[in-house]
Coordinates of C-alpha atoms in Angstrom, one line a residue:
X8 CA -17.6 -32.8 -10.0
X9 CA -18.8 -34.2 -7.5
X10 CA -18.7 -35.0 -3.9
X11 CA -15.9 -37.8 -2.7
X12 CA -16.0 -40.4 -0.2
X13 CA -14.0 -38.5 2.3
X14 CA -17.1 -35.7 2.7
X15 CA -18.9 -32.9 2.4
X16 CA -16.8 -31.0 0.8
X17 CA -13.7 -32.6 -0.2
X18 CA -12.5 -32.2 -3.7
X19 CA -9.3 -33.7 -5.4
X20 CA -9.3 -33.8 -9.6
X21 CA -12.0 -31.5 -10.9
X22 CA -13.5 -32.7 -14.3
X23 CA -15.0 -30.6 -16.8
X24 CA -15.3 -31.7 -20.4
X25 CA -12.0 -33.1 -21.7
X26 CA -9.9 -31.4 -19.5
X27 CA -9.2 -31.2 -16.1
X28 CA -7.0 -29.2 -13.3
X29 CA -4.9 -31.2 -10.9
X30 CA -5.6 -29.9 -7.0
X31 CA -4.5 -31.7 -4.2
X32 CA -7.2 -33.5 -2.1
X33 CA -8.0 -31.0 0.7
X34 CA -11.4 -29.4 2.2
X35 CA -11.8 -27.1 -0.6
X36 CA -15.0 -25.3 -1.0
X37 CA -16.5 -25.8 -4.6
X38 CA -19.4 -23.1 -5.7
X39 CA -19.9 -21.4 -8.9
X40 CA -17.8 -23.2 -11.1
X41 CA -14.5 -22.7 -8.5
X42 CA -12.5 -24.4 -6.2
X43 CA -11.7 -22.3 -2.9
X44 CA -8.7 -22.8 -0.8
X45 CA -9.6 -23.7 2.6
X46 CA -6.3 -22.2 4.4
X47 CA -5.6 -19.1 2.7
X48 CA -8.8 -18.2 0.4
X49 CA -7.8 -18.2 -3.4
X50 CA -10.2 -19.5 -6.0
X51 CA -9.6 -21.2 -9.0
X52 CA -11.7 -22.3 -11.9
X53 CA -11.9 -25.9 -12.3
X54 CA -12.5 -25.8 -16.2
X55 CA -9.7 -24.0 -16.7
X56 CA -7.5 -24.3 -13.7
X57 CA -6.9 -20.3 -13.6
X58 CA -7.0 -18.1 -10.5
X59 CA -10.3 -16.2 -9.6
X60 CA -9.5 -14.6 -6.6
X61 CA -6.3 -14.1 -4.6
X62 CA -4.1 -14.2 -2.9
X63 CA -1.4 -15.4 -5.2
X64 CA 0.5 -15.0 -8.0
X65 CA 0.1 -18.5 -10.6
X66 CA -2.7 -20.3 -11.6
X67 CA -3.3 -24.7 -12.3
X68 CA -2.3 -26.7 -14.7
X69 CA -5.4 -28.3 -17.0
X70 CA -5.1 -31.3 -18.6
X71 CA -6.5 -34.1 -21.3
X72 CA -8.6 -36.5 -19.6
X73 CA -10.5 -39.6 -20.9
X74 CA -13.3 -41.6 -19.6
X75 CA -13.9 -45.4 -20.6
X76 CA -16.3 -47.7 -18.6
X77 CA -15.3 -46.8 -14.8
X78 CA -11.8 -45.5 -15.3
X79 CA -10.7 -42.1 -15.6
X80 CA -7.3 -41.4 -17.6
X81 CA -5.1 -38.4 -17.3
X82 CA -2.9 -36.9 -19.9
X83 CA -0.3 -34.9 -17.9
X84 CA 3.5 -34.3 -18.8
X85 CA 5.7 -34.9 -15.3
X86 CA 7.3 -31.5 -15.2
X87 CA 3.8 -30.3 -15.0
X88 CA 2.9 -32.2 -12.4
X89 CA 5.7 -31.8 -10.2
X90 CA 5.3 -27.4 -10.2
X91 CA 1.8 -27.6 -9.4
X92 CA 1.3 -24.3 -10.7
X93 CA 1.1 -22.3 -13.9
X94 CA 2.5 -18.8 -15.0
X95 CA -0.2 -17.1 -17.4
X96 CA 1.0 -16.7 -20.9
X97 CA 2.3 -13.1 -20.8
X98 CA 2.9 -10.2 -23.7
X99 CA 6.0 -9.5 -25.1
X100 CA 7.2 -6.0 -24.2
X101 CA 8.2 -4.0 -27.6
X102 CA 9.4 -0.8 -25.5
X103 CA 12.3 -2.2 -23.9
X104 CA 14.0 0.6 -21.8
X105 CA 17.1 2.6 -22.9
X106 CA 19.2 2.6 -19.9
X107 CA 17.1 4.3 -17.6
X108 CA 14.6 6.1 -20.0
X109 CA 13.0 9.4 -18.7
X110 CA 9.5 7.9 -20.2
X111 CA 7.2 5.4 -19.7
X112 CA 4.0 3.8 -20.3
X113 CA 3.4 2.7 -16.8
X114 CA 5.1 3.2 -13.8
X115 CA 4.0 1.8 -10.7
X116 CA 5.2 3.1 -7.2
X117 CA 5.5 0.4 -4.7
X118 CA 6.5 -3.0 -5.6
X119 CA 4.3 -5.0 -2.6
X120 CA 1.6 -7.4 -3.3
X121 CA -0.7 -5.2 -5.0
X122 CA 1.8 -3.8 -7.6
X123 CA 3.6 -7.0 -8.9
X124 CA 0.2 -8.4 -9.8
X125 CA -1.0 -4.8 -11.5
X126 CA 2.2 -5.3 -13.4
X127 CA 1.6 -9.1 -13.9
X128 CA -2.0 -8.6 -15.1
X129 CA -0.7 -5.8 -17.2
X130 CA 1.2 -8.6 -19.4
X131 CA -1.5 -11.3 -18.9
X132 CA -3.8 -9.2 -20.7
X133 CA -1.3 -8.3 -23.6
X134 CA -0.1 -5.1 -22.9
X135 CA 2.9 -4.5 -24.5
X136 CA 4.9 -1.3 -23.4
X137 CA 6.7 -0.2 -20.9
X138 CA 6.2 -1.2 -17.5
X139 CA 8.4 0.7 -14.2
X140 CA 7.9 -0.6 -11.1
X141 CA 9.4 1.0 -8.4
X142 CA 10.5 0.3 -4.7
X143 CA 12.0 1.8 -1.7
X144 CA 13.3 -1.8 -0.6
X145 CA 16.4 -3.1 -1.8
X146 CA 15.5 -6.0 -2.9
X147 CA 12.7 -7.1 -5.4
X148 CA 9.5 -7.8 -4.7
X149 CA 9.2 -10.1 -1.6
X150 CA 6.5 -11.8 0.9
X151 CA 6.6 -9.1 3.5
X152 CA 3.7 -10.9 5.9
X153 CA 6.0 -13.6 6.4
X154 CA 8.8 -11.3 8.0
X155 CA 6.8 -11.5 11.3
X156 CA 5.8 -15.1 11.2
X157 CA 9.5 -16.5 10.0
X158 CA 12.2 -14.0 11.1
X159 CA 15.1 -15.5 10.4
X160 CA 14.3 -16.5 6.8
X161 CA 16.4 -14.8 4.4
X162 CA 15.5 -12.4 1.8
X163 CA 16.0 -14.6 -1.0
X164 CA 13.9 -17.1 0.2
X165 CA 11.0 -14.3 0.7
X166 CA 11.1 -13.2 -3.3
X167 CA 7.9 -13.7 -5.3
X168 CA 9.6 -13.8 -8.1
X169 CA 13.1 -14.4 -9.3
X170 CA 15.2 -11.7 -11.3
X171 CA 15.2 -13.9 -14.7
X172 CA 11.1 -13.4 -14.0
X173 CA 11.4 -9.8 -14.7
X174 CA 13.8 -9.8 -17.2
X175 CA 11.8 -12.4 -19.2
X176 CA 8.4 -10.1 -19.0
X177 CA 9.8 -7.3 -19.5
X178 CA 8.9 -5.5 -16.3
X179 CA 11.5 -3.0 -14.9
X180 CA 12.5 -2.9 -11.0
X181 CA 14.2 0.3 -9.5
X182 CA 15.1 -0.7 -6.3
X183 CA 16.3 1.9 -3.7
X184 CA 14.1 4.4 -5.5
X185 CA 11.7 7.3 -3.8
X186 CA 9.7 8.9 -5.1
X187 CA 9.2 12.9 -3.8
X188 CA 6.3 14.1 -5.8
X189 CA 4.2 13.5 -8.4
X190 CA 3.5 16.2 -11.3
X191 CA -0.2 15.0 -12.1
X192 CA -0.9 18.1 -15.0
X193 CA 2.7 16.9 -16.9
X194 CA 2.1 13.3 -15.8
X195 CA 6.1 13.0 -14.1
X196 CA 6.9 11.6 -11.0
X197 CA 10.2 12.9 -9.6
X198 CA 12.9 10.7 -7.5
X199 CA 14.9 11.4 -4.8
X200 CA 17.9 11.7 -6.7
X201 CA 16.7 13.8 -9.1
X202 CA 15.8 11.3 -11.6
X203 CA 12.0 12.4 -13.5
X204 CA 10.1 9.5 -15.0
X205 CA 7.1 10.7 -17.2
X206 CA 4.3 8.5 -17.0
X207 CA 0.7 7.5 -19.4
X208 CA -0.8 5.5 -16.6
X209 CA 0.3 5.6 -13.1
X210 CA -0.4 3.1 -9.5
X211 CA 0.3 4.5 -6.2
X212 CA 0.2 1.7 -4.5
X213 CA 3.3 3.1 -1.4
X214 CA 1.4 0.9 1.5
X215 CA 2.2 2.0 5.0
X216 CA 4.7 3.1 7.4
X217 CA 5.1 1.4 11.2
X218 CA 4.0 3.9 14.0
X219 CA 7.1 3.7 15.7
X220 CA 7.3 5.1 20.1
X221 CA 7.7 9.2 21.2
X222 CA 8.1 8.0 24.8
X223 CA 11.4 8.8 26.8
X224 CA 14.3 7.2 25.2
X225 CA 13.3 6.2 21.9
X226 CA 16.5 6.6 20.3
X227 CA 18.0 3.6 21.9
X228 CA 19.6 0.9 19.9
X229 CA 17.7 -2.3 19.8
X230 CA 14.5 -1.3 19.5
X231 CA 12.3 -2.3 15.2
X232 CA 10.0 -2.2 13.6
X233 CA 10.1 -5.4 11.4
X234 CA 9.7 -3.7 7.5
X235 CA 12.5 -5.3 6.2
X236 CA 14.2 -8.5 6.2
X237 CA 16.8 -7.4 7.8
X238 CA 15.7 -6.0 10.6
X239 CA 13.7 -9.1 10.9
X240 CA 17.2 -11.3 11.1
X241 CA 18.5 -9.0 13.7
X242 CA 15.6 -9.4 16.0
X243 CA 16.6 -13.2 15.7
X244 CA 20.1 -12.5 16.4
X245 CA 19.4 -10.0 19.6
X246 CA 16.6 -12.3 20.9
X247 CA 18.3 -15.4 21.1
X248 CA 18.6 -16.1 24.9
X249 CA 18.3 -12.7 25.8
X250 CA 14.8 -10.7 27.3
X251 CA 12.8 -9.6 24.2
X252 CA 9.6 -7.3 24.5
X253 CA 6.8 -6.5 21.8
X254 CA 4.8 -3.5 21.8
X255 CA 1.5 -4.3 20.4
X256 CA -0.9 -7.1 20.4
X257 CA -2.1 -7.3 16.8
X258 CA -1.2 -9.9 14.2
X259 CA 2.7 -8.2 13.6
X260 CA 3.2 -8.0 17.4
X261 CA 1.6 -11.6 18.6
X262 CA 3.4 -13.3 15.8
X263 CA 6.8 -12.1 16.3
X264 CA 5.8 -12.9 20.3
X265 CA 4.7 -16.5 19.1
X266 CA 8.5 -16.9 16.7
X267 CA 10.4 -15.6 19.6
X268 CA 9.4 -18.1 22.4
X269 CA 11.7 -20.9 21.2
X270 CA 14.8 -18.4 20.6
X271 CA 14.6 -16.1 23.4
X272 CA 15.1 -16.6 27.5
X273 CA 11.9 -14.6 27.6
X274 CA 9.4 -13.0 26.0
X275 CA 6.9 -9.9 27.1
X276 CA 4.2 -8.5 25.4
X277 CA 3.0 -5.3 26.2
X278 CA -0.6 -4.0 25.1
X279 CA -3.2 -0.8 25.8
X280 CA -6.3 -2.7 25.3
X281 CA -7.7 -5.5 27.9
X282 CA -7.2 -8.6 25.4
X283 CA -5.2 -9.2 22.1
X284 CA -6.9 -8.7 18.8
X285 CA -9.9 -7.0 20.8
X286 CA -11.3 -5.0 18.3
X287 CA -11.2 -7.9 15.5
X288 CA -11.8 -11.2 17.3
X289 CA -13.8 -9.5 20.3
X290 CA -13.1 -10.2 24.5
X291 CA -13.9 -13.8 24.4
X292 CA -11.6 -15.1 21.4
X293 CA -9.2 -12.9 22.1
X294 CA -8.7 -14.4 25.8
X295 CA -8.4 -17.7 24.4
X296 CA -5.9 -16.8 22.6
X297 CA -4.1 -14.7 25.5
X298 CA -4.4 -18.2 27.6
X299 CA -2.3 -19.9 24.3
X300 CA 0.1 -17.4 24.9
X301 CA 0.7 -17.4 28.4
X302 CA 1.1 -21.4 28.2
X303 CA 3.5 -20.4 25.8
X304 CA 5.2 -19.0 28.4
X305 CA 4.8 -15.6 27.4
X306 CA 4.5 -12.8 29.9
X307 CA 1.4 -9.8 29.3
X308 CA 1.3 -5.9 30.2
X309 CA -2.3 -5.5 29.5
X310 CA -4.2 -1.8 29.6
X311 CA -0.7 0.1 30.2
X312 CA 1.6 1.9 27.4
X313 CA 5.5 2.3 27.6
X314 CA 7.1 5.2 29.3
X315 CA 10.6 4.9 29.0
X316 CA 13.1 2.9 27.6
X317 CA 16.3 2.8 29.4
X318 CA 19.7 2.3 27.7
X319 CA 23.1 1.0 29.0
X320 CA 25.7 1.9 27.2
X321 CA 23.0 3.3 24.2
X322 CA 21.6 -0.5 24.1
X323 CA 18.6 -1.3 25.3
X324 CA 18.2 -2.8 28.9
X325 CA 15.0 -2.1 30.6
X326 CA 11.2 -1.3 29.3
X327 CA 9.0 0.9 31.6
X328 CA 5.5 0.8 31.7
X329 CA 2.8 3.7 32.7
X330 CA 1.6 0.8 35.2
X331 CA 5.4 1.3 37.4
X332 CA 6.1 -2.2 35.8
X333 CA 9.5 -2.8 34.8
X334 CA 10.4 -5.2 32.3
X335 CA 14.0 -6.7 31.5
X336 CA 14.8 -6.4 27.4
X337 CA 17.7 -6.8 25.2
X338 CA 15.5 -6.1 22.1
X339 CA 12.1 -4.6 21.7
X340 CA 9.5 -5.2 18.7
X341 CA 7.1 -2.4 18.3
X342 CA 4.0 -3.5 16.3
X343 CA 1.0 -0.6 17.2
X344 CA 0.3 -0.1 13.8
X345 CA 1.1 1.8 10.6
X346 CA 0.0 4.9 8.9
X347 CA 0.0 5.1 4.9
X348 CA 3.2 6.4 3.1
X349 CA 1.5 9.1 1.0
X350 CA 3.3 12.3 2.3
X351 CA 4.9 12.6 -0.7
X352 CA 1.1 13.1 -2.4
X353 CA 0.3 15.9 -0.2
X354 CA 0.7 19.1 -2.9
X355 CA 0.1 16.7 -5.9
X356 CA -3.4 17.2 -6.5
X357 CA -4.5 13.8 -5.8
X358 CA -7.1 13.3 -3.3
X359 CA -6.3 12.5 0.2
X360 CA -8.6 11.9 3.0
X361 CA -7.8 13.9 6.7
X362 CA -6.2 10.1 7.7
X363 CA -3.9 10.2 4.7
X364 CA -5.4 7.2 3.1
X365 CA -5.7 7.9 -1.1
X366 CA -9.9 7.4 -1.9
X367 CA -10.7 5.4 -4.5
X368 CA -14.0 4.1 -6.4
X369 CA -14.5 0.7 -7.3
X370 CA -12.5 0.6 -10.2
X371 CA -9.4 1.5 -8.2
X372 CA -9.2 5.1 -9.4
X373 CA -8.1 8.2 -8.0
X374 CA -9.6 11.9 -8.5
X375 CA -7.1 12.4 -11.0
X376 CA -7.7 10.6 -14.7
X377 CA -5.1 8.0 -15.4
X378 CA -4.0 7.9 -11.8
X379 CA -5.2 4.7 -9.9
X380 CA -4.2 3.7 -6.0
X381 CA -4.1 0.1 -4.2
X382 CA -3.0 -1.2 -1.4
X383 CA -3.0 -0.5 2.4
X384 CA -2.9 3.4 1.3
X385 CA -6.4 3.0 0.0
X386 CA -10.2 3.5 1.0
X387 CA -12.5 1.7 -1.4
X388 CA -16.1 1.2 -1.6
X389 CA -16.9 -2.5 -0.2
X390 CA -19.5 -4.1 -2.2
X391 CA -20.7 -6.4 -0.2
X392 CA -20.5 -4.1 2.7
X393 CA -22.9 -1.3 1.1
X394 CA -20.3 0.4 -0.6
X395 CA -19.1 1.4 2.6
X396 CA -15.5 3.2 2.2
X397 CA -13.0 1.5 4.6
X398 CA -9.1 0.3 4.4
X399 CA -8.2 -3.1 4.4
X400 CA -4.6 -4.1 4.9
X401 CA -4.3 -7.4 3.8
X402 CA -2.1 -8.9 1.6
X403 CA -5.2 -10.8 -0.3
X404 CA -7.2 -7.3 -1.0
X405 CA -4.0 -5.8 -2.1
X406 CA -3.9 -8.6 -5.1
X407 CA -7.5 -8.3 -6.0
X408 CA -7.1 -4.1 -5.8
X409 CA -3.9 -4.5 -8.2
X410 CA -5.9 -6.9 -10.6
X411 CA -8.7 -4.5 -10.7
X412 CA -6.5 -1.6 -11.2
X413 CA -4.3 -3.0 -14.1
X414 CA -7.2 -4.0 -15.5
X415 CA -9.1 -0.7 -16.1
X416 CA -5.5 0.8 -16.9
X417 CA -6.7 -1.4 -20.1
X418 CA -10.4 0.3 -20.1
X419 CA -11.8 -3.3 -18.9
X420 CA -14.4 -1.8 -16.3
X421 CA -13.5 -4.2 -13.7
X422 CA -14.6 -3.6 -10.3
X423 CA -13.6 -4.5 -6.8
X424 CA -15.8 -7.5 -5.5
X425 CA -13.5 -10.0 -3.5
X426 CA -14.1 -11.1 0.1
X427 CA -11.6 -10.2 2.7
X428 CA -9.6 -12.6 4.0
X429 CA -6.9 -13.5 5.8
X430 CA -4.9 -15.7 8.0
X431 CA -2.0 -16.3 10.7
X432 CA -0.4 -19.0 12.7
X433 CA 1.0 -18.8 16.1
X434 CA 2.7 -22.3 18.1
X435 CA 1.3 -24.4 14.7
X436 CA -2.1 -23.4 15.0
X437 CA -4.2 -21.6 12.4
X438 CA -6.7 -19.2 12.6
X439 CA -8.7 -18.0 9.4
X440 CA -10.8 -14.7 9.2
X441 CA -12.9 -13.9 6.4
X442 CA -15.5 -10.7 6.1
X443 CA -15.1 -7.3 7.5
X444 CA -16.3 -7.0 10.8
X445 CA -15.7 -3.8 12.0
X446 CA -18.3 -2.0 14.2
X447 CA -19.8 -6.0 15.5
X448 CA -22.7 -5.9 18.0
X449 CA -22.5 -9.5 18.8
X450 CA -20.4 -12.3 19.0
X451 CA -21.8 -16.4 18.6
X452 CA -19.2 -18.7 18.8
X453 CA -20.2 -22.6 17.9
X454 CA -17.6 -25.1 19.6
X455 CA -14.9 -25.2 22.5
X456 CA -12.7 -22.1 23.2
X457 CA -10.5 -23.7 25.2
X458 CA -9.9 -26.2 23.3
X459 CA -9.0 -23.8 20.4
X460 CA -11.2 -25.9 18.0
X461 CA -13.8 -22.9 17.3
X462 CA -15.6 -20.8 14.8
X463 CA -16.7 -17.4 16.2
X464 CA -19.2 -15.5 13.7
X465 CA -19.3 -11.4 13.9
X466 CA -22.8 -10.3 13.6
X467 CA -24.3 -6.2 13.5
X468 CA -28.1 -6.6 14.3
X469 CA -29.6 -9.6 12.6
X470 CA -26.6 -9.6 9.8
X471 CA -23.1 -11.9 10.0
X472 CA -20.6 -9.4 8.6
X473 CA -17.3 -11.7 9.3
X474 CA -16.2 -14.8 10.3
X475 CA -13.3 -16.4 12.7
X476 CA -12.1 -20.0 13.2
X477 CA -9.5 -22.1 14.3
X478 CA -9.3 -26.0 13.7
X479 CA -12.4 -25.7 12.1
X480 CA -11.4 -25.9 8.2
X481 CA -13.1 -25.0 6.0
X482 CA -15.7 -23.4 7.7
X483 CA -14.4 -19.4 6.7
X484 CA -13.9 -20.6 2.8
X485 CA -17.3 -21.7 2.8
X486 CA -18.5 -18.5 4.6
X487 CA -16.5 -16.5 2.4
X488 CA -18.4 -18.4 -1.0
X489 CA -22.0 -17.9 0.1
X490 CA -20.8 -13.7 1.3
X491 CA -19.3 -13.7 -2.4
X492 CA -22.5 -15.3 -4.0
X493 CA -24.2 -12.2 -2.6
X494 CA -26.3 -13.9 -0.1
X495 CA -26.7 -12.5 3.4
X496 CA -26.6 -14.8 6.4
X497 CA -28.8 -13.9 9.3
X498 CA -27.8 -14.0 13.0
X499 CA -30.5 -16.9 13.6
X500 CA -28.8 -19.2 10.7
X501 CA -25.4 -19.1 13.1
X502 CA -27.0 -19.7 16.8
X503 CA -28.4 -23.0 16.2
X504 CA -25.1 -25.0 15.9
X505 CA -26.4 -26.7 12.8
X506 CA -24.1 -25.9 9.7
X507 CA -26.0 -27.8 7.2
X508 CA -27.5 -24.0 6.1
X509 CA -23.9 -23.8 4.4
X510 CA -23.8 -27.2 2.4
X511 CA -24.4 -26.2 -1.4
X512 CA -25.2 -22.5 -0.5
X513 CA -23.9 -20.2 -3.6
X514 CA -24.0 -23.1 -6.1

């Protein structure tokens, strides 16, 4: 295919062959045979219109296409057309439960990102048993990063996939259902209730749980952690014209701050470090951003913790800070971060690191044979990165890990390869991040901070290990292609303000 009218790296209806795979005409990023998306990351091949890389769930139609003389025609049925996506073919399960069978082939625990696509791959690559997943929620598999960007959507419109889905594919959901321990030497995993599941393969993929406040008061009513759906509509409800507070100045915290200025009379964030998003986007981008907020007309606490929260009549009323501030609120959000939900792992056998995070190689498994982890509760080896064991919590590494894990379940020897990435959008703005920066000596930012049309590249010595933009599409896709290819890019490459050292890189 090649390059269109509209640009350097515009792409619309990818040909290969006699078939081709309808994409809408955006700023994709095309290298190696793939199409990436410039907004959120995923790749698809444009022979075959599959998905490479994630995040999501379905992959592109393909269809017939003819040349004569000038004219390209297109085979395509309109149904097809009109979804703009494509389920896999999947496997047939021949184990159908009996009730609720003490046995299975698979169980999975956690039904987040990275264990619906395990479970998906599972039947994409013809596995035919049983599959369990299982979930603490109460509802089925759902997309939890939109909780805090949309808090007053309901949890049907959240669900990745609609009950007839797992019915069709055979995949069993047990809602409502913890699991206590895990017997790794019988291979059972015990519930709660009672219930024991035994198990041939088994994913711990459990994710996180919030840090929640130990200051005076913490037992007051009115005061979430957003985790579910519902507690996401009842911020809504509380905040609406009434004083609402966030703890926290990460992504959770600043977009529930960013939702809540058009419902609520007013909105305070309160924050330990000097700027939001400090240690990710650095000082510099993370003032811009602060200076969005505030024209937003939201109100900071910067370099101070809470003390106290005060209760009238056992509701919420007042927030007090370390600095002697006191700040009016109805409702508080608490967003300082999570820790991952693997207590129930502790006497099982399988490895856990002094953090509680579950260690894993590249092929996603654990210490113990036939037990593999992914997810936030994970430390993998980053490829591209050295090898380098960290923990990403994003929803897009949480696809690839369950891919990868599935996968080798079936003795494939997949490894873990993908880029991070990941995005958010606060008062209709976007900002893209793409790399892993932790541990940054240096930031060069090309373009006008103020003007929030920027691209800010993370650099450790003479090496660019991540990437940052706003209004600057698709500058981290492309960034995120040549990091993939396996191709370093050097601080000197970024300073100039020239990007033409991107155009073609990773072909």
């Amino acid at each position: 295919m090649g390059k269109s009218a509209a640009g350097e790296g515009q792409w619309g209806v990818p040909c290969s062959g006699t078939q081709v795979s309808p994409l809408r005409c955006a700023p994709g990023v095309l290298s190696r045979g793939r199409v990436r998306c410039p907004w959120h990351g995923a790749c698809f091949n444009i022979s075959t219109g599959d998905l490479e890389d994630f995040p999501g769930l379905d992959s592109l139609h393909k269809f017939q296409v003819k040349i004569e003389k000038e004219k390209v025609y297109v085979r395509a049925s309109k149904q097809a057309l009109q979804l703009q996506r494509r389920t896999k073919v999947m496997a047939t399960c021949i184990s159908p439960s009996a009730g609720h069978s003490g046995s299975t082939n698979v169980l999975i625990v956690g039904a987040g990102a990275a264990g619906l696509v395990c479970a998906e791959t599972l039947r994409q690559e013809g596995f035919s048993d049983r599959i369990v997943l299982c979930t603490l929620d109460r509802h089925l598999p759902y997309d939890r990063p939109k909780l805090s960007k949309s808090l007053d959507t309901q949890p049907e419109q959240l669900a990745l996939r609609p009950k007839e889905f797992f019915r069709a594919h055979g995949i069993e959901v047990l809602t409502e259902a913890q699991v206590v321990t895990v017997d790794v030497r019988n291979k059972k995993a015990v519930f709660k209730d009672g219930f024991k599941l035994e198990y041939s393969k088994l994913l711990l993929a459990p994710g996180s749980s919030p840090k929640t406040l130990s200051c005076k008061g913490k037992e007051v009513e009115n005061v979430f952690t957003i985790r579910t759906p519902e507690d996401a509509n009842r911020v809504v409800r509380l905040a609406r014209g009434r004083n609402a507070v966030v703890v926290g100045a990460g992504f959770l915290g600043m977009e529930v701050a960013a939702y809540l200025t058009e419902k609520a009379h007013s909105v305070s964030v309160v924050e330990l470090e000097e700027t939001p998003f400090r240690r990710l986007l650095g000082e510099r981008v993370g003032r811009a951003l602060m200076k969005m907020f505030e024209n937003n007309r939201v109100k900071f606490y910067m370099q101070t913790e809470v003390l106290e929260l005060r209760a009238q009549e056992g509701k919420l009323k007042e927030v007090v800070l370390k600095s002697s501030k006191v700040v009016r609120a109805d409702v508080c959000v608490v967003g300082i971060g999570a820790v991952p939900a693997t207590g129930f792992l502790r006497q099982s056998g399988i490895g856990l690191d002094s953090r509680g995070f579950i260690p894993v190689n590249k092929m996603m498994q654990t210490n113990v044979p036939g037990v593999f982890a992914a997810g936030d509760a994970v430390t993998f080896p980053l490829a591209w990165r050295n090898n380098r064991k960290v923990n990403i919590p994003h929803w897009q590494m949480a696809h690839a890990q369950g891919r990868v894990a599935a996968q080798n379940m079936l003795a494939q020897e997949a490894e873990i390869s993908t880029v991070p990435y990941l995005w958010t959008a606060m008062f209709g703005k976007s900002l893209r991040y793409a790399g892993y920066g932790e541990g940054f000596d240096d930031v060069v930012i090309q373009g006008d901070l103020h003007e929030l049309k920027f691209v800010a590249f993370y650099t450790k010595g003479d090496e660019v290990i991540s990437v940052a933009s706003m209004n600057y599409d698709p500058i981290v896709s492309k960034v995120a292609e040549v990091l993939a290819s396996g191709r370093s890019i050097r601080k000197r490459e970024v300073e100039t303000g020239d990007m033409s050292w991107l155009t073609g890189k990773g072909s």
